[in-house]
PDB file of C-alpha atoms and ligand atoms in Angstrom:
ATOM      1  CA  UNK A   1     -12.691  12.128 -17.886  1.00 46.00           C
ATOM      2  CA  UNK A   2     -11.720  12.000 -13.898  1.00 54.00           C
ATOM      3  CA  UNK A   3     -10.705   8.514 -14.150  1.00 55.00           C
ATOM      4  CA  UNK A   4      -7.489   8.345 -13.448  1.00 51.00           C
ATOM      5  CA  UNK A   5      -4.568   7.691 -15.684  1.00 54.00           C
ATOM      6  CA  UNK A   6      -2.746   4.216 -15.654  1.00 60.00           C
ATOM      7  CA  UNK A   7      -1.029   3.320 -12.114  1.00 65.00           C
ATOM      8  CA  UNK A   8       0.869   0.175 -10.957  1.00 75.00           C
ATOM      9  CA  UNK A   9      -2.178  -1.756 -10.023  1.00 81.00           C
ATOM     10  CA  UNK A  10      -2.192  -2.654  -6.529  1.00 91.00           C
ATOM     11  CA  UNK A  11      -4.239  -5.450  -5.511  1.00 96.00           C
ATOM     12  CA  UNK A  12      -5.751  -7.048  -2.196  1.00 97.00           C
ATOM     13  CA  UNK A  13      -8.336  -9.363  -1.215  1.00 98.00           C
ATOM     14  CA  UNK A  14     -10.460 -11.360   1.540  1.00 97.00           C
ATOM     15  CA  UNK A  15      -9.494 -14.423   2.652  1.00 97.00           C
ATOM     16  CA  UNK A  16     -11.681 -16.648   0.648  1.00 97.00           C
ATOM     17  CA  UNK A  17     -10.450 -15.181  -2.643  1.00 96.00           C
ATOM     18  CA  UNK A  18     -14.029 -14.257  -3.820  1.00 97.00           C
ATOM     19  CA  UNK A  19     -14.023 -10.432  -3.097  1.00 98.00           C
ATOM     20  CA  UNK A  20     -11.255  -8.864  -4.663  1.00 98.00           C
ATOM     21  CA  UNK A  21     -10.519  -5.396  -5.101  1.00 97.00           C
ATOM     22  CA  UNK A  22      -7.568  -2.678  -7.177  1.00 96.00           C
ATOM     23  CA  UNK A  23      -6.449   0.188  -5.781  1.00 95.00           C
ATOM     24  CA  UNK A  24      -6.229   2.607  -8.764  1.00 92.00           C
ATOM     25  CA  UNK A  25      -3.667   5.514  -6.995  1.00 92.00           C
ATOM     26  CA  UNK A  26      -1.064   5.143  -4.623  1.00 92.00           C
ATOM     27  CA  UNK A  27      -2.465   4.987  -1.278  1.00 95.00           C
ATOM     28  CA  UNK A  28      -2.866   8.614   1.017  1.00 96.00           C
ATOM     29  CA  UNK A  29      -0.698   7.779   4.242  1.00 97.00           C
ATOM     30  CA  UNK A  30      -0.020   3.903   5.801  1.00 98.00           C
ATOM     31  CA  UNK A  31      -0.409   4.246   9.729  1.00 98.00           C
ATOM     32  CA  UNK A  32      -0.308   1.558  12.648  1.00 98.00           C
ATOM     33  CA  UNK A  33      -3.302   1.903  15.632  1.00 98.00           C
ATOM     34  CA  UNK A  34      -2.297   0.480  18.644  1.00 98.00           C
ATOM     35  CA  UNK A  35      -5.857   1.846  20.210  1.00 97.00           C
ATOM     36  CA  UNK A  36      -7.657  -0.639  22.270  1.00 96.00           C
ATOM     37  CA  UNK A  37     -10.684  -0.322  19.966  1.00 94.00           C
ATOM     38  CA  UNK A  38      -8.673  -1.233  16.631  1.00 94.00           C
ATOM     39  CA  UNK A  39      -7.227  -4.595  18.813  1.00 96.00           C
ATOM     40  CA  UNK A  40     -11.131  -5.754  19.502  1.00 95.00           C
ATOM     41  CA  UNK A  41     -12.277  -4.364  16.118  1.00 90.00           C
ATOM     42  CA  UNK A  42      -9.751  -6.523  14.405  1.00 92.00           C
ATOM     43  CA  UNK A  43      -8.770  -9.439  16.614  1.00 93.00           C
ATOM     44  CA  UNK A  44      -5.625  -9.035  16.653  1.00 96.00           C
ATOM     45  CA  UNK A  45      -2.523  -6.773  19.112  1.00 97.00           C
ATOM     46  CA  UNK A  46      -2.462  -3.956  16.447  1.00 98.00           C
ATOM     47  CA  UNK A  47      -4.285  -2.548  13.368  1.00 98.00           C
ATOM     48  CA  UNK A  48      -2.757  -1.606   9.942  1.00 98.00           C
ATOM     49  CA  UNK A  49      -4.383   1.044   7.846  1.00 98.00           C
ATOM     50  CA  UNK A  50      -4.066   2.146   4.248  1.00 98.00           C
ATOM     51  CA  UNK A  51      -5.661   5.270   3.463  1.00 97.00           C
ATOM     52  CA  UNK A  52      -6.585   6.049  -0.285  1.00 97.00           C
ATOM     53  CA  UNK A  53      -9.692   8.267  -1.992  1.00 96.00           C
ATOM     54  CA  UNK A  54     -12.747   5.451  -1.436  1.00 96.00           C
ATOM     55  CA  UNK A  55     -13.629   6.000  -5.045  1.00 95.00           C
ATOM     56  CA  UNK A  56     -10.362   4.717  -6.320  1.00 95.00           C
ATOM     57  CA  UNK A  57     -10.816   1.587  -4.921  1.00 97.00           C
ATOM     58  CA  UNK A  58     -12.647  -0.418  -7.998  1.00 96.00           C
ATOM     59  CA  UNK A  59     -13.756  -4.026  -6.332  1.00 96.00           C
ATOM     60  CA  UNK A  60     -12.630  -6.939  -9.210  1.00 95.00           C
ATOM     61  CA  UNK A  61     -13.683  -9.611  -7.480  1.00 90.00           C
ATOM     62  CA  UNK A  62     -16.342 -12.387  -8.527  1.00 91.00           C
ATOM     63  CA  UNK A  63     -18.441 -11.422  -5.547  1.00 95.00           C
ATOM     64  CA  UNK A  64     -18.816  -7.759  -4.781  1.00 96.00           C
ATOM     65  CA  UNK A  65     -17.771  -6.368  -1.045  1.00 97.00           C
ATOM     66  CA  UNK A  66     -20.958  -6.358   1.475  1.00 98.00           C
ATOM     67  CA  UNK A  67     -21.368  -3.026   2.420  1.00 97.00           C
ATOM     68  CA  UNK A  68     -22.630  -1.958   5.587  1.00 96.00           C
ATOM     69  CA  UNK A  69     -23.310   1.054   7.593  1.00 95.00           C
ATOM     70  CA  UNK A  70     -22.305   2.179  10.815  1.00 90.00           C
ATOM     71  CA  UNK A  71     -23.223   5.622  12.161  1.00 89.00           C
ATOM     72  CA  UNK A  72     -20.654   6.784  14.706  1.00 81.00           C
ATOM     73  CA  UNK A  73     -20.983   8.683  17.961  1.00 82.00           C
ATOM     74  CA  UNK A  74     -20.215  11.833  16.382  1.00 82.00           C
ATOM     75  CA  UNK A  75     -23.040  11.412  13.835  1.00 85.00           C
ATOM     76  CA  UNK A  76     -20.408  10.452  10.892  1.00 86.00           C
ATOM     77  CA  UNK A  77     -21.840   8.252   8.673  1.00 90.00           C
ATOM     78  CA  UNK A  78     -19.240   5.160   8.097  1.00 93.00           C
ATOM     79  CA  UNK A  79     -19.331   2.450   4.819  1.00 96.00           C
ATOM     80  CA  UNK A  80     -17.984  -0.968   6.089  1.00 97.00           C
ATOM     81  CA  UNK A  81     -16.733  -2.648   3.066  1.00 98.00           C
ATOM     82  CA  UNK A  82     -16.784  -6.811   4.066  1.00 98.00           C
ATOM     83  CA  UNK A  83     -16.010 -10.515   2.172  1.00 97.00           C
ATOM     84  CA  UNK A  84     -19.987 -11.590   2.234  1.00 96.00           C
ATOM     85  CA  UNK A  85     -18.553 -14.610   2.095  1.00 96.00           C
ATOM     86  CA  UNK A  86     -16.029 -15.314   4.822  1.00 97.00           C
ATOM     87  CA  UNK A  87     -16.380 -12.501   6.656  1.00 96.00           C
ATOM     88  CA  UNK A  88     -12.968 -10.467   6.072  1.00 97.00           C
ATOM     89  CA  UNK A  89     -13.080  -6.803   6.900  1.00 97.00           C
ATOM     90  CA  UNK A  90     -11.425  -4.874   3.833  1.00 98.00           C
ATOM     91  CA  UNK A  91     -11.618  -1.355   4.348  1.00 98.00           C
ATOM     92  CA  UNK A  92     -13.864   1.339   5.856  1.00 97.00           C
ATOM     93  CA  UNK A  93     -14.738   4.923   5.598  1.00 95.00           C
ATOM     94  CA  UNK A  94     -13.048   7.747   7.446  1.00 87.00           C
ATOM     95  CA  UNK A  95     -13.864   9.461  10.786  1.00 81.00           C
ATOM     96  CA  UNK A  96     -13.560  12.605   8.843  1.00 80.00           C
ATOM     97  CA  UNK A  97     -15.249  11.785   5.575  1.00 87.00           C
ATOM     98  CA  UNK A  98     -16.741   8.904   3.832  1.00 93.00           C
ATOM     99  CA  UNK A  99     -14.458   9.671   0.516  1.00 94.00           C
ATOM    100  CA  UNK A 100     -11.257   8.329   2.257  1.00 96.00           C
ATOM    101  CA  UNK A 101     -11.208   4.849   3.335  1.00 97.00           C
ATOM    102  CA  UNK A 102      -8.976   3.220   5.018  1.00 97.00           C
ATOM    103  CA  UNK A 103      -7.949  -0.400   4.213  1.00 98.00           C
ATOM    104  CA  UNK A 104      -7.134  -3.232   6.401  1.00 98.00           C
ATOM    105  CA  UNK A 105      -3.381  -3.206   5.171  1.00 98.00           C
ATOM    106  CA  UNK A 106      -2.928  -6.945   5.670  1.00 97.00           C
ATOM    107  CA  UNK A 107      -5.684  -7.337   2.951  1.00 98.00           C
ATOM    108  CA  UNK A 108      -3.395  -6.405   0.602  1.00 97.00           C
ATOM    109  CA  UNK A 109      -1.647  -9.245  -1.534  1.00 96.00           C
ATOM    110  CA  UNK A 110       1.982  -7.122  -0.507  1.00 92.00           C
ATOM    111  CA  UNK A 111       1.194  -5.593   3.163  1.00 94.00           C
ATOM    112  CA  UNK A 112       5.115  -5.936   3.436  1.00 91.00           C
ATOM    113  CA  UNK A 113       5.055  -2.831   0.957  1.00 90.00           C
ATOM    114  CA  UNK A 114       2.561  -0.627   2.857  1.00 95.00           C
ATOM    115  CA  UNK A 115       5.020   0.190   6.198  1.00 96.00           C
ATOM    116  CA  UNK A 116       3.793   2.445   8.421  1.00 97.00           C
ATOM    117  CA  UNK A 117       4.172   6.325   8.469  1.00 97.00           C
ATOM    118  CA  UNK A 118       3.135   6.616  11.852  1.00 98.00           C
ATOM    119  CA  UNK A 119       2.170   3.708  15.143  1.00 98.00           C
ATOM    120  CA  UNK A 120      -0.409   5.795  16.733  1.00 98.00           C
ATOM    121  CA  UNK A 121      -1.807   5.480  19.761  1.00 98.00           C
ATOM    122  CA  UNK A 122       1.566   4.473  21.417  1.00 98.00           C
ATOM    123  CA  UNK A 123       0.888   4.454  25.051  1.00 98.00           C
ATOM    124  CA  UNK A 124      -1.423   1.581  24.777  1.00 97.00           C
ATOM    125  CA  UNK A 125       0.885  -0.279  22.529  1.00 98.00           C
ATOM    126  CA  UNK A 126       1.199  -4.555  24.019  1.00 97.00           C
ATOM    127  CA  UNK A 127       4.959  -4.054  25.645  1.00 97.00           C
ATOM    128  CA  UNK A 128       5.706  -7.353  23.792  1.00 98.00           C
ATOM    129  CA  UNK A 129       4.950  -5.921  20.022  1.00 97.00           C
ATOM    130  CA  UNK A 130       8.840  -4.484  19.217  1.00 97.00           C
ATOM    131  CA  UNK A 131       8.605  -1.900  16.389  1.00 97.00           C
ATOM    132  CA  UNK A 132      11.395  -1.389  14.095  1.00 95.00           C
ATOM    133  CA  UNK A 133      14.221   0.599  15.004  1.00 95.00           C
ATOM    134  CA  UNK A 134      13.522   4.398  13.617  1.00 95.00           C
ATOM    135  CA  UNK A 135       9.201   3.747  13.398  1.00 97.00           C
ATOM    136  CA  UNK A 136       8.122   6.752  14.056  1.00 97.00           C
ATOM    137  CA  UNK A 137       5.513   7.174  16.869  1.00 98.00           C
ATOM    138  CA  UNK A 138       2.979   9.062  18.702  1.00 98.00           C
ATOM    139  CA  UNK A 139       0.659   9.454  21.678  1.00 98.00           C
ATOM    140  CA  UNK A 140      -3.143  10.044  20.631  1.00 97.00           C
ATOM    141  CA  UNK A 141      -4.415   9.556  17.662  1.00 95.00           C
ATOM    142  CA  UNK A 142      -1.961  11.320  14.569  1.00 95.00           C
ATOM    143  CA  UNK A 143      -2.680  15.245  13.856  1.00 93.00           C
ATOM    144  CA  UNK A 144      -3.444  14.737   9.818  1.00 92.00           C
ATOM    145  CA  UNK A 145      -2.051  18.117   9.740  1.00 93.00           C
ATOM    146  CA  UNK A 146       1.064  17.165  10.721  1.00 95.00           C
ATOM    147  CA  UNK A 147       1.981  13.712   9.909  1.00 96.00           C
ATOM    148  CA  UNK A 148       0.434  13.302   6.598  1.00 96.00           C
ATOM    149  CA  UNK A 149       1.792  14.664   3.269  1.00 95.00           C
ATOM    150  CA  UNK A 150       1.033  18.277   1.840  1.00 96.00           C
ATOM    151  CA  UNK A 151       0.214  16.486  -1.235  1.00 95.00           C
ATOM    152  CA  UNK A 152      -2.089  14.192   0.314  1.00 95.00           C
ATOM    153  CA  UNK A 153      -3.908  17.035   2.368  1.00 95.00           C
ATOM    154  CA  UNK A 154      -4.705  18.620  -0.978  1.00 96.00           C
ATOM    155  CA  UNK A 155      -5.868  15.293  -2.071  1.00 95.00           C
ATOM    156  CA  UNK A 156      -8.276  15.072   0.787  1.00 94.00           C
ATOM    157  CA  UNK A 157      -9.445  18.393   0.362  1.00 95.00           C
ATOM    158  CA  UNK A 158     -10.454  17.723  -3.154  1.00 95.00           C
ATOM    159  CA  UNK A 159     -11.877  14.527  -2.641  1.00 95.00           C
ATOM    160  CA  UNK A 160     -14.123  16.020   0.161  1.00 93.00           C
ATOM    161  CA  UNK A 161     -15.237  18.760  -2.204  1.00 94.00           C
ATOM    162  CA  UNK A 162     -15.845  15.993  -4.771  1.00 94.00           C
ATOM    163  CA  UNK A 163     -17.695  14.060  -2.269  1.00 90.00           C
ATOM    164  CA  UNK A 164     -19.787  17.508  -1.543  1.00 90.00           C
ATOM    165  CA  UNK A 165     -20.630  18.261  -4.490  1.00 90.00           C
ATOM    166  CA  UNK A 166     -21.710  14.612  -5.599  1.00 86.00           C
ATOM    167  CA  UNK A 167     -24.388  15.137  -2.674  1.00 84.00           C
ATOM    168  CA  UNK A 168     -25.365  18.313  -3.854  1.00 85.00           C
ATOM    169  CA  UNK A 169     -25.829  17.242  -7.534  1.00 85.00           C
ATOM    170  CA  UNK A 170     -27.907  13.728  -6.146  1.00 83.00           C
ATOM    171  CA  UNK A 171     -30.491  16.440  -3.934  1.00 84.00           C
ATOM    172  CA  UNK A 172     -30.753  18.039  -7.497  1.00 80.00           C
ATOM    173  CA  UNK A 173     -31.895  14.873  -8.942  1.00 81.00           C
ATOM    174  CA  UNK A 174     -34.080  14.142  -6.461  1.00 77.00           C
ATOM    175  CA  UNK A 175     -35.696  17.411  -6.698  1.00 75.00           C
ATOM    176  CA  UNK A 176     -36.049  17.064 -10.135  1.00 77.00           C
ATOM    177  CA  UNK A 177     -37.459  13.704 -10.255  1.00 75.00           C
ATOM    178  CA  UNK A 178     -39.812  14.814  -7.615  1.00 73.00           C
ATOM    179  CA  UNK A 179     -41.000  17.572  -9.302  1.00 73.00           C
ATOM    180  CA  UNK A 180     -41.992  14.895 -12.560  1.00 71.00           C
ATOM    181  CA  UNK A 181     -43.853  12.834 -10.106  1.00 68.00           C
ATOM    182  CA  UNK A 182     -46.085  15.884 -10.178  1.00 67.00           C
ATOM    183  CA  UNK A 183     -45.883  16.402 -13.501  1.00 62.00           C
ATOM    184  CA  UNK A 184     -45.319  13.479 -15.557  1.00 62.00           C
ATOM    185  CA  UNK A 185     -45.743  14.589 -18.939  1.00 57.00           C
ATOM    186  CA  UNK A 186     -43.823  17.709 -18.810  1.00 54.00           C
ATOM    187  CA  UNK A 187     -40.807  15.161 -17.327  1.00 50.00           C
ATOM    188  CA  UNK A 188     -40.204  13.648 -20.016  1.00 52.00           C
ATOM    189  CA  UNK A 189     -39.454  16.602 -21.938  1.00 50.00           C
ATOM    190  CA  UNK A 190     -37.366  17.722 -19.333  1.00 46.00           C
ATOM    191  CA  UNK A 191     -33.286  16.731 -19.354  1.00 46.00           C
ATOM    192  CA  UNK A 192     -32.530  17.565 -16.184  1.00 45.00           C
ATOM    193  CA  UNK A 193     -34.996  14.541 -14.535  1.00 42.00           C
ATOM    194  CA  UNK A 194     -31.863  12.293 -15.987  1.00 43.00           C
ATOM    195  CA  UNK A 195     -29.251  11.132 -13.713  1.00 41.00           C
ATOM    196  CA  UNK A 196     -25.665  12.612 -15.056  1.00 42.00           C
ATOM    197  CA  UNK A 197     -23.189   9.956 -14.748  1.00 44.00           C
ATOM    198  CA  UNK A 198     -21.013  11.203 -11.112  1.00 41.00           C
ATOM    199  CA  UNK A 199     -17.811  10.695 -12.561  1.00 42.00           C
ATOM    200  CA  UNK A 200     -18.370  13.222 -14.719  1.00 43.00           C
ATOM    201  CA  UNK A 201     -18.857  15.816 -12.325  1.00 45.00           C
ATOM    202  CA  UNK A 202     -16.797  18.258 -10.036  1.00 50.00           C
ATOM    203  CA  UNK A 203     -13.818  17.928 -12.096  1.00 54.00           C
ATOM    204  CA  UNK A 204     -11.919  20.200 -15.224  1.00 63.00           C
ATOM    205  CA  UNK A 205      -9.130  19.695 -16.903  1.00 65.00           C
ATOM    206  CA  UNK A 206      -7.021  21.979 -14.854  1.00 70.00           C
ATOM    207  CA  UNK A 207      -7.752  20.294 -11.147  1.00 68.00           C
ATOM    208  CA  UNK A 208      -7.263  16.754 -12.842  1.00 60.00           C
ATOM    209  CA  UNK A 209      -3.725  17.628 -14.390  1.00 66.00           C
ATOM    210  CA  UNK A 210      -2.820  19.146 -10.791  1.00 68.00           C
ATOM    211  CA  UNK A 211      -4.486  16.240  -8.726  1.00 61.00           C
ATOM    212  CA  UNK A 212      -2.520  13.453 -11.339  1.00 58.00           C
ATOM    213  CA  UNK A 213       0.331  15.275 -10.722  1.00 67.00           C
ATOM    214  CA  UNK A 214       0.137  15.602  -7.691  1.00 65.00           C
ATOM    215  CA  UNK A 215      -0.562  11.628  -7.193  1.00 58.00           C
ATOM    216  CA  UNK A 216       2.265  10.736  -9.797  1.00 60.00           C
ATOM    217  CA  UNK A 217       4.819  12.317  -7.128  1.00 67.00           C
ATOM    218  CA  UNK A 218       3.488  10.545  -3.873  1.00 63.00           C
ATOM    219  CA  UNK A 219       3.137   7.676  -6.150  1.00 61.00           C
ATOM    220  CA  UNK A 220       6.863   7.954  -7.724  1.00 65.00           C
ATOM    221  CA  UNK A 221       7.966   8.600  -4.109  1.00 69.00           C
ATOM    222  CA  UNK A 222       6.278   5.994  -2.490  1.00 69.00           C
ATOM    223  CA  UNK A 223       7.201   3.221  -5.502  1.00 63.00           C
ATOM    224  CA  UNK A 224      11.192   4.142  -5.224  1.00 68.00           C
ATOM    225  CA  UNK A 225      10.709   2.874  -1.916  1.00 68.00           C
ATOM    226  CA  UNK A 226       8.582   0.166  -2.482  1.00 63.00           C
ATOM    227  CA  UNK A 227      11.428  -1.386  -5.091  1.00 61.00           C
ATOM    228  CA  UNK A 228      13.744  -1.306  -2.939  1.00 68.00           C
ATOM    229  CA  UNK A 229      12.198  -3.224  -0.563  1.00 64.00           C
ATOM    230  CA  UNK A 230      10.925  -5.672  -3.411  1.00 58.00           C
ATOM    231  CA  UNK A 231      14.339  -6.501  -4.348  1.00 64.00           C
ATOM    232  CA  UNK A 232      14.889  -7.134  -0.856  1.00 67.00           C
ATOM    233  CA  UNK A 233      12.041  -9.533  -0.591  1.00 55.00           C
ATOM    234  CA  UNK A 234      12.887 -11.130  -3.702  1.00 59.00           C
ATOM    235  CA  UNK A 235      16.343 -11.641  -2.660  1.00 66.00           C
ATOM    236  CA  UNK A 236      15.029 -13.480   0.554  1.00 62.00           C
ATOM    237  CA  UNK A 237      12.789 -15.198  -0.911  1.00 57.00           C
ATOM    238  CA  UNK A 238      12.589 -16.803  -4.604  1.00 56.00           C
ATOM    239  CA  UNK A 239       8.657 -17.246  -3.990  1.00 54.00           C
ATOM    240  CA  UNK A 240       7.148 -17.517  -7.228  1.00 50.00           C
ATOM    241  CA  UNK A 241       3.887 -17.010  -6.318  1.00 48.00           C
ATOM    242  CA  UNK A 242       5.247 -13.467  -4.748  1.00 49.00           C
ATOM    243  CA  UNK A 243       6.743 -13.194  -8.125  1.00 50.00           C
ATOM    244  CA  UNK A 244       3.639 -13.282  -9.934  1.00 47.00           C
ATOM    245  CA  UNK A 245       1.612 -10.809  -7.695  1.00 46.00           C
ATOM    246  CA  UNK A 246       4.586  -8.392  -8.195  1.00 48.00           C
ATOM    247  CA  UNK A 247       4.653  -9.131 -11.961  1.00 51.00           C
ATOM    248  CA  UNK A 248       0.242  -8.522 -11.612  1.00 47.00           C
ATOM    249  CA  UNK A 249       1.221  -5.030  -9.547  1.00 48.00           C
ATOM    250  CA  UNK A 250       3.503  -3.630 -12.431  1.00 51.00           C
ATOM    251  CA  UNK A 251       1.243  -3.898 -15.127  1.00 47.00           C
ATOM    252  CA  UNK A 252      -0.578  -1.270 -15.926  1.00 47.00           C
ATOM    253  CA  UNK A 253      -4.498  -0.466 -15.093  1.00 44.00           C
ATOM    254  CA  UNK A 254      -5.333   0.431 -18.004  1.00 44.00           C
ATOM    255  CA  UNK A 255      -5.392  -3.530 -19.068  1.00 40.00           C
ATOM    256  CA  UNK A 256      -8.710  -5.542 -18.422  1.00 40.00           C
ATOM    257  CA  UNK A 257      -8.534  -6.287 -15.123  1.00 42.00           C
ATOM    258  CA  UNK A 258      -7.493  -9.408 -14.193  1.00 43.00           C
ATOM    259  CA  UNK A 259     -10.548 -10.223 -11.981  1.00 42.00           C
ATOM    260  CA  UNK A 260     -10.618 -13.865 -11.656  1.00 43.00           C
ATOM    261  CA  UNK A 261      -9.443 -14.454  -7.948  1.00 43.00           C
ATOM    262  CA  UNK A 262      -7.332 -17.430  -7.324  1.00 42.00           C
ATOM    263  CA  UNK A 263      -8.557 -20.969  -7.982  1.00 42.00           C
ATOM    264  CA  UNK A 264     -10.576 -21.358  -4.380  1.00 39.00           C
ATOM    265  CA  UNK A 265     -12.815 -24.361  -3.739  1.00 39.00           C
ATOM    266  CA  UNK A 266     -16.058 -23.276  -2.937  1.00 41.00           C
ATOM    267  CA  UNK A 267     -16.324 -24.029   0.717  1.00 38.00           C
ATOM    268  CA  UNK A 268     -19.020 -23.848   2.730  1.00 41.00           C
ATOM    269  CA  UNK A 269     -18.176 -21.556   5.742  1.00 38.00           C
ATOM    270  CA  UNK A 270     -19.931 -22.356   8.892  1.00 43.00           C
ATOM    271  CA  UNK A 271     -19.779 -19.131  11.736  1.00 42.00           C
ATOM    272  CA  UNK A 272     -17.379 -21.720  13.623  1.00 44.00           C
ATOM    273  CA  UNK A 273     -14.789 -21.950  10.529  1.00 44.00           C
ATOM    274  CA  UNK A 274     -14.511 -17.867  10.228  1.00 40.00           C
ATOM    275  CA  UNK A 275     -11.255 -16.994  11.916  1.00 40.00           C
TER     276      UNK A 275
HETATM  277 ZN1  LIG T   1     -14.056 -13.897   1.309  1.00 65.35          ZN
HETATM  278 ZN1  LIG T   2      -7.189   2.619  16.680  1.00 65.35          ZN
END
C-alpha cells in the first residue's frame, strides 16, 4: 500500500552497465561538496550528491549493488551501495540517518538534470573549478534547516519515523522468534513468530495521500525545470541515444521495469583497469 504511485522513472547506473538502479520519487535536495574528504572519497575536484528516501531507490540491474558498511566516527551506521563488478560508488547512507541516501549524481544516466541547490563547503573549493553565475554557495557544510525544502524536511521526518519504527517492529520479531526457540510447539500456533512484510508497516492512508502529495509538488516543481533544460539539451544536441534515456525517464514506473542494462561485453576487470 506505501509503494508509491507512478513517477517519471529516473534511472542511473555503474560504469560497467551491470548494476543498475530507478529512483522511484523525485530526489530530496541536489548539493555540490567541495570538502577535501568528498575530493579523496571520489577521485575527483568536487562531489555531486542526490539525496532521495534510500527505500525508493529499487536496484534493476542484472547484478545487485554490493553493499557495505561503514560505521562513522560519530557511531552512525552508513550502507555503501557499490558496482561489485567495476567498482563504481552509487550512493550511500546519510550522516543523519540511514533512510536517506545520497547518490553519486554523475551515476545518473542525466546528471545534467540534477544541478545543484547548494556548493557546500566553499572555502576549500580548487580556485580553478568556475561555478555558474547565480550557484548558490556556502561555507561549512549546508544547515538542512535552511537550505533544503519544507516539503522535503517533512519527508525526512517521516522517513526517519518509518525507518524507527521498521527497527522497532524487527526487535519484535526477534523477540518473538526467540521466545519459539523456547517453545517450539506453541510457535507454530502463534502468528506473531511470522515476519510482516515492512512495506506494510508505519503507514495509513492519510500520511500516504499527504507524503504523495507532498512529493507530486517537489516532483512537479523540480520536472518544470528539468524540461526546460531538456529542451535545451536536445536543442544542442540531436543525440539519440540521450533521446532514448529521456524517452526511458518519461514513462511511467508503473511499467515492468526495463532492467536489462545496455549491451556490455563481459570484461574481465583487473584492479589496474578500474578507473
Ligand atoms: Zn559496474
Ligand atoms: Zn564533502
Amino acid at each position: 500500500m506505501s509503494k508509491p504511485k507512478p513517477f517519471p522513472a529516473i534511472h542511473g547506473g555503474c560504469f560497467c552497465g551491470s548494476t543498475r538502479y530507478r529512483l522511484e520519487t523525485a530526489p530530496l535536495f541536489n548539493h555540490a561538496c567541495h570538502c577535501q574528504d568528498c575530493n579523496k572519497r571520489t577521485g575527483s575536484v568536487f562531489a555531486c550528491f542526490t539525496t532521495v528516501e534510500t527505500e525508493f531507490i529499487t536496484p534493476i540491474g542484472k547484478t545487485p549493488p554490493k553493499i557495505t558498511t561503514n560505521v562513522r566516527p560519530t557511531g552512525v551506521v552508513q550502507y555503501i551501495a557499490t558496482c561489485g563488478t567495476c567498482g563504481t560508488r552509487l550512493w550511500a547512507t546519510g550522516d543523519r540517518s540511514t533512510s536517506i541516501a545520497e547518490i553519486n549524481t554523475g551515476s545518473l544516466d542525466l546528471p545534467e538534470l540534477m544541478e545543484p541547490d547548494v556548493h557546500a563547503f566553499i572555502e576549500s573549493k580548487i580556485p580553478w573549478v568556475l561555478l555558474p553565475e547565480g550557484a548558490k554557495t556556502c561555507t561549512g557544510h549546508f544547515d538542512y534547516s535552511k537550505w533544503w525544502p519544507t516539503s522535503s524536511l517533512k519527508r525526512l521526518d517521516a522517513a526517519i519515523q518509518r525507518e524507527q519504527e521498521k527497527t522497532k517492529l524487527q526487535a519484535k520479531v526477534v523477540r518473538a522468534e526467540s521466545l519459539d526457540a523456547e517453545d517450539e510447539k506453541e510457535a507454530d500456533k502463534t502468528p506473531t513468530a511470522q515476519t510482516p512484510d515492512e512495506k506494510e508497516v508505519a503507514e495509513d492512508d492519510e500520511e500516504f495521500e499527504r507524503r504523495y502529495l507532498e512529493t507530486e509538488k517537489a516532483l512537479q516543481e523540480r520536472l518544470e525545470q528539468l524540461s526546460l533544460r531538456l529542451k535545451e539539451h536536445e536543442k544542442v544536441q540531436g543525440d539519440d541515444l540521450r533521446s532514448d534515456v529521456v524517452q526511458a525517464a518519461k514513462e511511467p514506473v508503473s511499467e515492468p521495469p526495463t532492467a536489462e542494462p545496455k549491451e556490455v561485453p563481459v570484461v574481465t576487470v583487473s584492479e589496474n583497469d578500474v578507473p
